[in-house]
Amino acid sequence: MGYSPPVTYRAEFRCFAGCPGSWPVTTAIYRCPTCGGLLQVMHDVSALRAHNADYWLRLFDERYHGHTWPYGSGVWGKKEWVMPEMPDDCVVSMYEGGTNLFWAERYGKQLGLDDVWVKLCGNSHSGSFKDLGMTVLVSVVRWALQQGAKIRAIACASTGDTSAALAAYGAAAGLPVVVLLPRGKISTGQLVQPIAHGALVLGLDTDFDGCMAIVKDLAEEGLIYLANSMNPLRIEGQKTVGIEIVQQFGWQLPDFVILPSGNLGNAAALYAGFKMMKDLGLIDRYPRLVAAQAQNANPLYLAWNSGKKEVAPVTAKRTEASAIQIGNPVSAPRAIRALEEMDGIVEQASEQELCDAAARADKTGLYCCPHTAVALAALEKLVARGVIQKHHKTVVISTAAGLKFTEFKVKYHEGTIDGVQSRLANPPVMLPANYGDVADAIKKHFD
Ligand SMILES: *Cc1c(COP(=O)(O)O)cnc(C)c1O
Ligand SMILES: [Zn+2]
């Protein structure tokens, strides 16, 4: 079982809707020239079937958290399924993936559940799951440059985490990066990351959807290379999350996977990972997918729960879950397919519900970003409705590190989030520096 993959595995771009035509993954192309729709990466699954399920899971286990570069990465350890023809010397990796699958024992017990797990994707180089997709995209750009492509800069519109990941991977590879951010709508923690990494940071007087519209035009004109998840390369890296969760359970499936969802690339990615495992015989069914949206930015919730197969754009309202404050999700058709195949559910959470869920989870040792809190609030609602029960193995995907969202935590515990009651606030007690006052405060708190 060697580390260098046979060269016969192949992957290429095809139209997501099935129009004819295919393009090398190093081509700067973002939509189907025939129908104008999304593209996808298609793998030569019949070539991968030359090996049985046992071969693949043993190969992946052997590499997991290992030291043979770049296969210790959670993404590149599954290289044959991700980007099989990528030359190793083009890979830009920061040992992404392989994140803790946290048994949320106390939090689950409070809901009457025995088997709740939180996949901490934010415990990563730039602090969010976006690293998983960005390692693939930036590596492919390096590969394209090696083949002689002319690329001025890699660019994205972002609600914060995409730009942080792109800026970090771009800087590691020495490639120029441009990020378009909605001014005043992302956390300081996220804003400072691309600044520190030397990206050209453009703060626009609009929302995420406004930034997205402009960056798409820049890409069509060939001014920049597009790093948003409209580019299917991102999905290839992100799909390893589903595979890794099953791997961490000893190749057993959970019953539910709950995912905070905005632009819907990650929902599509999760399905892509499970589909690959099913196609290659590692699993024989799918878990149920739960897409969790903020009620203030809920176009998928509105469409899915009224039986629609198309997602109509809405104007996203302000939400503490700023990374999913998206009204016109680019990957909507991909997400609809994922929901159809995975017996999907779409839930939503109000600002009050997400704040309560974050505070409850934090008190059991988690440190939730507001998006993860949206997923936890969805879990709480599905338990209340009897859909998720005591024995169900449920995984909540935590998409970012709570430490990027200090303002959210501070405002909650100060009780200053508009329209939200901070029922679980735990403000610090300020005291003079003398023994008596300190002793009294401790007695008062615990007696
Ligand atoms: C990007 C992001 C999401 C949403 O993922 P999509 O693929 O856009 O649905 C959720 N949470 C965090 C923290 C993110 O950065
Ligand atoms: Zn097409």
GROMACS .gro file of C-alpha atoms and ligand atoms in nm:
model
  463
    1MET     CA    1   0.000   0.000   0.000
    2GLY     CA    2   0.228   0.281  -0.120
    3TYR     CA    3   0.183   0.655  -0.092
    4SER     CA    4   0.204   0.753  -0.459
    5PRO     CA    5  -0.133   0.716  -0.629
    6PRO     CA    6  -0.153   0.540  -0.964
    7VAL     CA    7  -0.183   0.798  -1.240
    8THR     CA    8  -0.493   0.640  -1.389
    9TYR     CA    9  -0.735   0.820  -1.155
   10ARG     CA   10  -0.879   1.128  -1.320
   11ALA     CA   11  -1.104   1.422  -1.238
   12GLU     CA   12  -1.240   1.697  -1.463
   13PHE     CA   13  -1.500   1.975  -1.475
   14ARG     CA   14  -1.845   1.896  -1.615
   15CYS     CA   15  -2.177   2.078  -1.618
   16PHE     CA   16  -2.378   2.011  -1.300
   17ALA     CA   17  -2.700   1.991  -1.503
   18GLY     CA   18  -2.549   1.737  -1.743
   19CYS     CA   19  -2.475   1.940  -2.061
   20PRO     CA   20  -2.202   1.786  -2.278
   21GLY     CA   21  -1.839   1.896  -2.249
   22SER     CA   22  -1.555   1.858  -2.001
   23TRP     CA   23  -1.260   2.077  -1.903
   24PRO     CA   24  -0.933   2.015  -1.717
   25VAL     CA   25  -0.956   2.126  -1.352
   26THR     CA   26  -0.679   2.378  -1.417
   27THR     CA   27  -0.906   2.573  -1.656
   28ALA     CA   28  -1.031   2.911  -1.528
   29ILE     CA   29  -1.397   2.836  -1.598
   30TYR     CA   30  -1.680   2.884  -1.349
   31ARG     CA   31  -2.004   2.814  -1.535
   32CYS     CA   32  -2.128   2.587  -1.813
   33PRO     CA   33  -2.091   2.759  -2.152
   34THR     CA   34  -2.409   2.588  -2.274
   35CYS     CA   35  -2.663   2.653  -1.995
   36GLY     CA   36  -2.476   2.908  -1.782
   37GLY     CA   37  -2.522   2.687  -1.474
   38LEU     CA   38  -2.284   2.552  -1.212
   39LEU     CA   39  -1.997   2.314  -1.280
   40GLN     CA   40  -1.891   2.010  -1.080
   41VAL     CA   41  -1.577   1.800  -1.052
   42MET     CA   42  -1.644   1.452  -1.192
   43HIS     CA   43  -1.417   1.168  -1.084
   44ASP     CA   44  -1.353   0.853  -1.282
   45VAL     CA   45  -1.533   0.637  -1.028
   46SER     CA   46  -1.493   0.321  -1.236
   47ALA     CA   47  -1.113   0.357  -1.213
   48LEU     CA   48  -1.138   0.404  -0.834
   49ARG     CA   49  -1.352   0.089  -0.817
   50ALA     CA   50  -1.042  -0.109  -0.914
   51HIS     CA   51  -0.995  -0.120  -0.536
   52ASN     CA   52  -1.253  -0.239  -0.288
   53ALA     CA   53  -1.388  -0.048   0.012
   54ASP     CA   54  -1.146  -0.221   0.246
   55TYR     CA   55  -0.847  -0.096   0.046
   56TRP     CA   56  -0.965   0.264   0.065
   57LEU     CA   57  -1.047   0.276   0.432
   58ARG     CA   58  -0.719   0.110   0.522
   59LEU     CA   59  -0.524   0.352   0.303
   60PHE     CA   60  -0.705   0.651   0.459
   61ASP     CA   61  -0.653   0.519   0.813
   62GLU     CA   62  -0.284   0.456   0.749
   63ARG     CA   63  -0.230   0.816   0.638
   64TYR     CA   64  -0.456   0.986   0.898
   65HIS     CA   65  -0.257   1.234   1.112
   66GLY     CA   66   0.061   1.085   0.968
   67HIS     CA   67   0.391   1.250   0.884
   68THR     CA   68   0.437   1.179   0.513
   69TRP     CA   69   0.374   1.516   0.350
   70PRO     CA   70   0.107   1.605   0.234
   71TYR     CA   71  -0.088   1.289   0.322
   72GLY     CA   72  -0.122   1.365   0.694
   73SER     CA   73  -0.364   1.642   0.598
   74GLY     CA   74  -0.728   1.536   0.629
   75VAL     CA   75  -0.782   1.654   0.272
   76TRP     CA   76  -0.467   1.523   0.102
   77GLY     CA   77  -0.486   1.192   0.285
   78LYS     CA   78  -0.781   1.131   0.051
   79LYS     CA   79  -0.606   1.273  -0.252
   80GLU     CA   80  -0.720   1.005  -0.500
   81TRP     CA   81  -1.080   1.106  -0.423
   82VAL     CA   82  -1.010   1.479  -0.416
   83MET     CA   83  -0.764   1.583  -0.686
   84PRO     CA   84  -0.592   1.266  -0.807
   85GLU     CA   85  -0.362   1.415  -1.071
   86MET     CA   86  -0.230   1.699  -0.855
   87PRO     CA   87   0.153   1.697  -0.847
   88ASP     CA   88   0.264   1.683  -0.482
   89ASP     CA   89   0.502   1.975  -0.535
   90CYS     CA   90   0.207   2.204  -0.616
   91VAL     CA   91   0.015   2.123  -0.297
   92VAL     CA   92  -0.030   2.417  -0.059
   93SER     CA   93  -0.125   2.254   0.270
   94MET     CA   94  -0.138   2.360   0.633
   95TYR     CA   95  -0.228   2.017   0.768
   96GLU     CA   96  -0.599   2.100   0.747
   97GLY     CA   97  -0.870   1.855   0.853
   98GLY     CA   98  -0.825   1.584   1.112
   99THR     CA   99  -1.017   1.801   1.358
  100ASN     CA  100  -1.162   1.679   1.685
  101LEU     CA  101  -1.500   1.509   1.683
  102PHE     CA  102  -1.617   1.625   2.026
  103TRP     CA  103  -1.860   1.407   2.222
  104ALA     CA  104  -2.099   1.673   2.356
  105GLU     CA  105  -2.197   1.450   2.646
  106ARG     CA  106  -2.324   1.711   2.893
  107TYR     CA  107  -2.492   1.927   2.631
  108GLY     CA  108  -2.661   1.622   2.476
  109LYS     CA  109  -2.779   1.493   2.815
  110GLN     CA  110  -2.947   1.827   2.882
  111LEU     CA  111  -3.156   1.763   2.569
  112GLY     CA  112  -3.220   1.401   2.666
  113LEU     CA  113  -2.977   1.269   2.403
  114ASP     CA  114  -2.697   1.014   2.446
  115ASP     CA  115  -2.511   1.046   2.121
  116VAL     CA  116  -2.445   1.408   2.017
  117TRP     CA  117  -2.111   1.494   1.859
  118VAL     CA  118  -1.971   1.826   1.741
  119LYS     CA  119  -1.720   1.819   1.455
  120LEU     CA  120  -1.488   2.107   1.538
  121CYS     CA  121  -1.394   2.219   1.186
  122GLY     CA  122  -1.295   2.559   1.324
  123ASN     CA  123  -0.990   2.408   1.499
  124SER     CA  124  -0.793   2.475   1.185
  125HIS     CA  125  -0.520   2.706   1.059
  126SER     CA  126  -0.741   3.007   0.976
  127GLY     CA  127  -1.015   2.907   1.221
  128SER     CA  128  -1.289   2.776   0.993
  129PHE     CA  129  -1.379   2.483   0.767
  130LYS     CA  130  -1.297   2.707   0.469
  131ASP     CA  131  -0.937   2.583   0.492
  132LEU     CA  132  -1.049   2.244   0.359
  133GLY     CA  133  -1.166   2.385   0.027
  134MET     CA  134  -0.899   2.652   0.001
  135THR     CA  135  -0.607   2.409   0.016
  136VAL     CA  136  -0.743   2.242  -0.299
  137LEU     CA  137  -0.824   2.562  -0.483
  138VAL     CA  138  -0.491   2.735  -0.415
  139SER     CA  139  -0.300   2.415  -0.499
  140VAL     CA  140  -0.480   2.391  -0.834
  141VAL     CA  141  -0.392   2.756  -0.906
  142ARG     CA  142  -0.026   2.678  -0.840
  143TRP     CA  143  -0.054   2.377  -1.074
  144ALA     CA  144  -0.217   2.591  -1.345
  145LEU     CA  145   0.063   2.849  -1.311
  146GLN     CA  146   0.319   2.572  -1.347
  147GLN     CA  147   0.143   2.481  -1.674
  148GLY     CA  148   0.183   2.841  -1.794
  149ALA     CA  149  -0.156   2.993  -1.702
  150LYS     CA  150  -0.165   3.370  -1.653
  151ILE     CA  151  -0.340   3.459  -1.325
  152ARG     CA  152  -0.310   3.814  -1.186
  153ALA     CA  153  -0.464   3.738  -0.847
  154ILE     CA  154  -0.704   3.502  -0.669
  155ALA     CA  155  -1.013   3.678  -0.538
  156CYS     CA  156  -1.328   3.615  -0.337
  157ALA     CA  157  -1.631   3.784  -0.192
  158SER     CA  158  -1.660   3.688   0.170
  159THR     CA  159  -1.852   3.710   0.492
  160GLY     CA  160  -1.515   3.677   0.661
  161ASP     CA  161  -1.392   3.320   0.679
  162THR     CA  162  -1.342   3.261   0.306
  163SER     CA  163  -1.120   3.567   0.283
  164ALA     CA  164  -0.924   3.462   0.592
  165ALA     CA  165  -0.858   3.118   0.445
  166LEU     CA  166  -0.778   3.245   0.097
  167ALA     CA  167  -0.542   3.511   0.233
  168ALA     CA  168  -0.358   3.254   0.447
  169TYR     CA  169  -0.316   2.993   0.172
  170GLY     CA  170  -0.232   3.259  -0.086
  171ALA     CA  171   0.035   3.402   0.142
  172ALA     CA  172   0.178   3.056   0.210
  173ALA     CA  173   0.208   2.999  -0.165
  174GLY     CA  174   0.329   3.354  -0.240
  175LEU     CA  175   0.029   3.425  -0.463
  176PRO     CA  176  -0.153   3.761  -0.477
  177VAL     CA  177  -0.499   3.775  -0.315
  178VAL     CA  178  -0.789   4.022  -0.337
  179VAL     CA  179  -1.085   4.006  -0.098
  180LEU     CA  180  -1.418   4.190  -0.128
  181LEU     CA  181  -1.589   4.232   0.209
  182PRO     CA  182  -1.919   4.392   0.307
  183ARG     CA  183  -1.810   4.695   0.511
  184GLY     CA  184  -1.908   4.677   0.880
  185LYS     CA  185  -2.066   4.331   0.853
  186ILE     CA  186  -1.787   4.099   0.964
  187SER     CA  187  -1.610   4.051   1.296
  188THR     CA  188  -1.282   4.227   1.375
  189GLY     CA  189  -1.119   3.886   1.417
  190GLN     CA  190  -1.206   3.791   1.061
  191LEU     CA  191  -1.121   4.131   0.909
  192VAL     CA  192  -0.774   4.141   1.056
  193GLN     CA  193  -0.674   3.803   0.907
  194PRO     CA  194  -0.656   3.904   0.537
  195ILE     CA  195  -0.502   4.238   0.640
  196ALA     CA  196  -0.226   4.057   0.830
  197HIS     CA  197  -0.162   3.816   0.540
  198GLY     CA  198  -0.105   4.103   0.299
  199ALA     CA  199  -0.414   4.063   0.081
  200LEU     CA  200  -0.566   4.359  -0.101
  201VAL     CA  201  -0.873   4.414   0.119
  202LEU     CA  202  -1.163   4.601  -0.044
  203GLY     CA  203  -1.443   4.697   0.198
  204LEU     CA  204  -1.757   4.766  -0.006
  205ASP     CA  205  -2.065   4.952   0.098
  206THR     CA  206  -2.299   4.657   0.037
  207ASP     CA  207  -2.383   4.313   0.173
  208PHE     CA  208  -2.227   3.974   0.086
  209ASP     CA  209  -2.462   3.926  -0.211
  210GLY     CA  210  -2.349   4.265  -0.349
  211CYS     CA  211  -1.981   4.168  -0.317
  212MET     CA  212  -2.052   3.832  -0.481
  213ALA     CA  213  -2.216   3.996  -0.785
  214ILE     CA  214  -1.907   4.213  -0.841
  215VAL     CA  215  -1.648   3.939  -0.796
  216LYS     CA  216  -1.838   3.717  -1.042
  217ASP     CA  217  -1.813   3.993  -1.304
  218LEU     CA  218  -1.441   4.036  -1.233
  219ALA     CA  219  -1.397   3.661  -1.290
  220GLU     CA  220  -1.600   3.660  -1.615
  221GLU     CA  221  -1.378   3.941  -1.743
  222GLY     CA  222  -1.070   3.736  -1.657
  223LEU     CA  223  -0.937   4.004  -1.422
  224ILE     CA  224  -0.906   3.761  -1.130
  225TYR     CA  225  -0.931   3.389  -1.056
  226LEU     CA  226  -1.249   3.316  -0.855
  227ALA     CA  227  -1.215   3.148  -0.515
  228ASN     CA  228  -1.580   3.145  -0.405
  229SER     CA  229  -1.754   2.808  -0.375
  230MET     CA  230  -1.922   2.865  -0.709
  231ASN     CA  231  -1.582   2.728  -0.811
  232PRO     CA  232  -1.631   2.352  -0.758
  233LEU     CA  233  -1.269   2.299  -0.651
  234ARG     CA  234  -1.365   2.423  -0.304
  235ILE     CA  235  -1.628   2.153  -0.274
  236GLU     CA  236  -1.372   1.878  -0.345
  237GLY     CA  237  -1.177   1.970  -0.032
  238GLN     CA  238  -1.480   2.036   0.186
  239LYS     CA  239  -1.633   1.700   0.100
  240THR     CA  240  -1.368   1.528   0.310
  241VAL     CA  241  -1.556   1.640   0.627
  242GLY     CA  242  -1.830   1.381   0.574
  243ILE     CA  243  -1.574   1.111   0.499
  244GLU     CA  244  -1.365   1.205   0.801
  245ILE     CA  245  -1.664   1.192   1.038
  246VAL     CA  246  -1.744   0.836   0.927
  247GLN     CA  247  -1.376   0.750   0.959
  248GLN     CA  248  -1.364   0.890   1.315
  249PHE     CA  249  -1.658   0.665   1.407
  250GLY     CA  250  -1.458   0.363   1.287
  251TRP     CA  251  -1.634   0.375   0.948
  252GLN     CA  252  -1.981   0.379   1.106
  253LEU     CA  253  -2.251   0.621   0.993
  254PRO     CA  254  -2.426   0.877   1.210
  255ASP     CA  255  -2.806   0.913   1.176
  256PHE     CA  256  -2.814   1.293   1.135
  257VAL     CA  257  -2.566   1.559   1.027
  258ILE     CA  258  -2.661   1.919   1.104
  259LEU     CA  259  -2.489   2.198   0.917
  260PRO     CA  260  -2.518   2.578   0.940
  261SER     CA  261  -2.590   2.686   0.584
  262GLY     CA  262  -2.554   3.012   0.392
  263ASN     CA  263  -2.415   3.003   0.040
  264LEU     CA  264  -2.486   2.626   0.047
  265GLY     CA  265  -2.149   2.506  -0.084
  266ASN     CA  266  -2.087   2.303   0.229
  267ALA     CA  267  -2.423   2.124   0.211
  268ALA     CA  268  -2.333   2.022  -0.143
  269ALA     CA  269  -1.985   1.917  -0.028
  270LEU     CA  270  -2.116   1.700   0.251
  271TYR     CA  271  -2.337   1.513   0.008
  272ALA     CA  272  -2.051   1.476  -0.241
  273GLY     CA  273  -1.840   1.308   0.029
  274PHE     CA  274  -2.113   1.067   0.132
  275LYS     CA  275  -2.194   0.989  -0.232
  276MET     CA  276  -1.833   0.900  -0.303
  277MET     CA  277  -1.829   0.663  -0.005
  278LYS     CA  278  -2.153   0.503  -0.124
  279ASP     CA  279  -2.034   0.474  -0.485
  280LEU     CA  280  -1.720   0.298  -0.364
  281GLY     CA  281  -1.893   0.067  -0.119
  282LEU     CA  282  -1.771   0.216   0.213
  283ILE     CA  283  -2.130   0.288   0.323
  284ASP     CA  284  -2.468   0.157   0.207
  285ARG     CA  285  -2.701   0.443   0.302
  286TYR     CA  286  -2.693   0.815   0.383
  287PRO     CA  287  -2.743   0.994   0.714
  288ARG     CA  288  -3.020   1.256   0.712
  289LEU     CA  289  -2.890   1.602   0.627
  290VAL     CA  290  -3.021   1.898   0.827
  291ALA     CA  291  -2.943   2.240   0.680
  292ALA     CA  292  -2.978   2.506   0.950
  293GLN     CA  293  -3.035   2.868   0.849
  294ALA     CA  294  -3.064   3.192   1.042
  295GLN     CA  295  -3.427   3.304   1.030
  296ASN     CA  296  -3.299   3.644   0.914
  297ALA     CA  297  -3.136   3.486   0.604
  298ASN     CA  298  -3.351   3.184   0.521
  299PRO     CA  299  -3.410   3.147   0.145
  300LEU     CA  300  -3.347   2.770   0.150
  301TYR     CA  301  -3.580   2.724   0.449
  302LEU     CA  302  -3.859   2.910   0.268
  303ALA     CA  303  -3.814   2.715  -0.057
  304TRP     CA  304  -3.768   2.364   0.083
  305ASN     CA  305  -4.054   2.383   0.332
  306SER     CA  306  -4.297   2.496   0.064
  307GLY     CA  307  -4.192   2.209  -0.163
  308LYS     CA  308  -4.004   2.427  -0.415
  309LYS     CA  309  -3.707   2.294  -0.608
  310GLU     CA  310  -3.577   2.644  -0.680
  311VAL     CA  311  -3.453   2.888  -0.422
  312ALA     CA  312  -3.584   3.243  -0.468
  313PRO     CA  313  -3.341   3.509  -0.344
  314VAL     CA  314  -3.436   3.714  -0.037
  315THR     CA  315  -3.273   4.024   0.111
  316ALA     CA  316  -3.077   3.889   0.407
  317LYS     CA  317  -3.137   4.077   0.731
  318ARG     CA  318  -2.876   4.133   1.001
  319THR     CA  319  -2.788   3.827   1.203
  320GLU     CA  320  -2.522   3.752   1.464
  321ALA     CA  321  -2.447   3.452   1.240
  322SER     CA  322  -2.279   3.690   0.997
  323ALA     CA  323  -2.108   3.420   0.786
  324ILE     CA  324  -2.449   3.291   0.677
  325GLN     CA  325  -2.611   3.631   0.623
  326ILE     CA  326  -2.668   3.544   0.257
  327GLY     CA  327  -2.990   3.599   0.062
  328ASN     CA  328  -2.897   3.462  -0.280
  329PRO     CA  329  -2.706   3.135  -0.227
  330VAL     CA  330  -2.484   3.044  -0.522
  331SER     CA  331  -2.491   2.667  -0.462
  332ALA     CA  332  -2.870   2.640  -0.420
  333PRO     CA  333  -2.919   2.381  -0.700
  334ARG     CA  334  -2.640   2.167  -0.553
  335ALA     CA  335  -2.793   2.189  -0.205
  336ILE     CA  336  -3.141   2.094  -0.329
  337ARG     CA  337  -2.995   1.778  -0.481
  338ALA     CA  338  -2.815   1.702  -0.152
  339LEU     CA  339  -3.140   1.742   0.043
  340GLU     CA  340  -3.330   1.522  -0.201
  341GLU     CA  341  -3.074   1.243  -0.181
  342MET     CA  342  -3.020   1.261   0.196
  343ASP     CA  343  -3.385   1.280   0.307
  344GLY     CA  344  -3.307   1.637   0.406
  345ILE     CA  345  -3.460   1.874   0.657
  346VAL     CA  346  -3.421   2.253   0.661
  347GLU     CA  347  -3.461   2.428   0.997
  348GLN     CA  348  -3.414   2.790   1.100
  349ALA     CA  349  -3.317   2.971   1.418
  350SER     CA  350  -3.414   3.316   1.543
  351GLU     CA  351  -3.155   3.545   1.701
  352GLN     CA  352  -3.290   3.457   2.046
  353GLU     CA  353  -3.273   3.084   1.972
  354LEU     CA  354  -2.917   3.096   1.842
  355CYS     CA  355  -2.798   3.308   2.134
  356ASP     CA  356  -2.958   3.072   2.386
  357ALA     CA  357  -2.812   2.766   2.214
  358ALA     CA  358  -2.460   2.916   2.209
  359ALA     CA  359  -2.477   3.010   2.577
  360ARG     CA  360  -2.612   2.667   2.678
  361ALA     CA  361  -2.341   2.486   2.481
  362ASP     CA  362  -2.064   2.714   2.610
  363LYS     CA  363  -2.167   2.626   2.965
  364THR     CA  364  -2.091   2.261   2.884
  365GLY     CA  365  -1.738   2.332   2.761
  366LEU     CA  366  -1.794   2.408   2.396
  367TYR     CA  367  -1.709   2.757   2.267
  368CYS     CA  368  -1.956   2.810   1.988
  369CYS     CA  369  -1.942   3.052   1.702
  370PRO     CA  370  -2.287   3.195   1.621
  371HIS     CA  371  -2.322   2.972   1.312
  372THR     CA  372  -2.261   2.656   1.507
  373ALA     CA  373  -2.522   2.794   1.745
  374VAL     CA  374  -2.772   2.807   1.458
  375ALA     CA  375  -2.709   2.435   1.403
  376LEU     CA  376  -2.746   2.360   1.775
  377ALA     CA  377  -3.072   2.556   1.786
  378ALA     CA  378  -3.194   2.345   1.492
  379LEU     CA  379  -3.098   2.032   1.686
  380GLU     CA  380  -3.296   2.156   1.989
  381LYS     CA  381  -3.602   2.218   1.771
  382LEU     CA  382  -3.582   1.875   1.606
  383VAL     CA  383  -3.557   1.711   1.949
  384ALA     CA  384  -3.865   1.906   2.062
  385ARG     CA  385  -4.050   1.782   1.752
  386GLY     CA  386  -3.949   1.422   1.820
  387VAL     CA  387  -3.753   1.390   1.495
  388ILE     CA  388  -3.416   1.341   1.667
  389GLN     CA  389  -3.441   1.097   1.957
  390LYS     CA  390  -3.231   0.975   2.250
  391HIS     CA  391  -3.053   0.697   2.063
  392HIS     CA  392  -2.983   0.882   1.739
  393LYS     CA  393  -2.619   0.944   1.659
  394THR     CA  394  -2.614   1.310   1.562
  395VAL     CA  395  -2.322   1.518   1.440
  396VAL     CA  396  -2.336   1.897   1.448
  397ILE     CA  397  -2.080   2.059   1.222
  398SER     CA  398  -1.906   2.346   1.396
  399THR     CA  399  -1.795   2.565   1.108
  400ALA     CA  400  -1.570   2.818   1.281
  401ALA     CA  401  -1.377   2.880   1.600
  402GLY     CA  402  -1.565   3.070   1.870
  403LEU     CA  403  -1.255   3.279   1.932
  404LYS     CA  404  -1.316   3.470   1.607
  405PHE     CA  405  -1.647   3.592   1.749
  406THR     CA  406  -1.544   3.760   2.072
  407GLU     CA  407  -1.775   4.059   2.013
  408PHE     CA  408  -2.074   3.823   1.994
  409LYS     CA  409  -1.983   3.662   2.327
  410VAL     CA  410  -1.908   3.994   2.495
  411LYS     CA  411  -2.235   4.151   2.379
  412TYR     CA  412  -2.433   3.847   2.492
  413HIS     CA  413  -2.286   3.850   2.842
  414GLU     CA  414  -2.322   4.228   2.865
  415GLY     CA  415  -2.685   4.190   2.758
  416THR     CA  416  -2.650   4.430   2.465
  417ILE     CA  417  -2.764   4.226   2.162
  418ASP     CA  418  -3.064   4.404   2.010
  419GLY     CA  419  -3.391   4.220   2.063
  420VAL     CA  420  -3.226   3.934   2.255
  421GLN     CA  421  -3.265   3.854   2.623
  422SER     CA  422  -2.939   3.728   2.772
  423ARG     CA  423  -3.096   3.472   3.004
  424LEU     CA  424  -2.768   3.288   3.064
  425ALA     CA  425  -2.546   3.597   3.095
  426ASN     CA  426  -2.252   3.553   3.329
  427PRO     CA  427  -2.101   3.901   3.371
  428PRO     CA  428  -1.777   3.938   3.568
  429VAL     CA  429  -1.799   4.074   3.923
  430MET     CA  430  -1.578   4.380   3.973
  431LEU     CA  431  -1.439   4.421   4.324
  432PRO     CA  432  -1.188   4.621   4.521
  433ALA     CA  433  -0.866   4.430   4.582
  434ASN     CA  434  -0.928   4.315   4.938
  435TYR     CA  435  -0.970   3.973   5.093
  436GLY     CA  436  -1.306   4.035   5.259
  437ASP     CA  437  -1.487   4.144   4.944
  438VAL     CA  438  -1.345   3.852   4.744
  439ALA     CA  439  -1.438   3.596   5.011
  440ASP     CA  440  -1.789   3.742   5.034
  441ALA     CA  441  -1.836   3.727   4.659
  442ILE     CA  442  -1.740   3.358   4.650
  443LYS     CA  443  -1.971   3.272   4.941
  444LYS     CA  444  -2.256   3.470   4.789
  445HIS     CA  445  -2.216   3.291   4.456
  446PHE     CA  446  -2.198   2.933   4.583
  447ASP     CA  447  -2.389   2.922   4.915
  448LIG     C1  448  -1.892   2.987   0.510
  448LIG     C2  449  -1.949   2.958   0.643
  448LIG     C3  450  -2.073   2.894   0.659
  448LIG     C4  451  -2.163   2.863   0.545
  448LIG     O1  452  -2.116   2.769   0.454
  448LIG     P1  453  -2.181   2.768   0.306
  448LIG     O2  454  -2.101   2.672   0.232
  448LIG     O3  455  -2.171   2.909   0.256
  448LIG     O4  456  -2.325   2.729   0.326
  448LIG     C5  457  -2.115   2.863   0.787
  448LIG     N1  458  -2.041   2.896   0.895
  448LIG     C6  459  -1.923   2.958   0.884
  448LIG     C7  460  -1.848   2.992   1.007
  448LIG     C8  461  -1.873   2.991   0.759
  448LIG     O5  462  -1.756   3.054   0.749
  449ZN      ZN  463  -2.492   2.312  -1.862
   0.00000   0.00000   0.00000
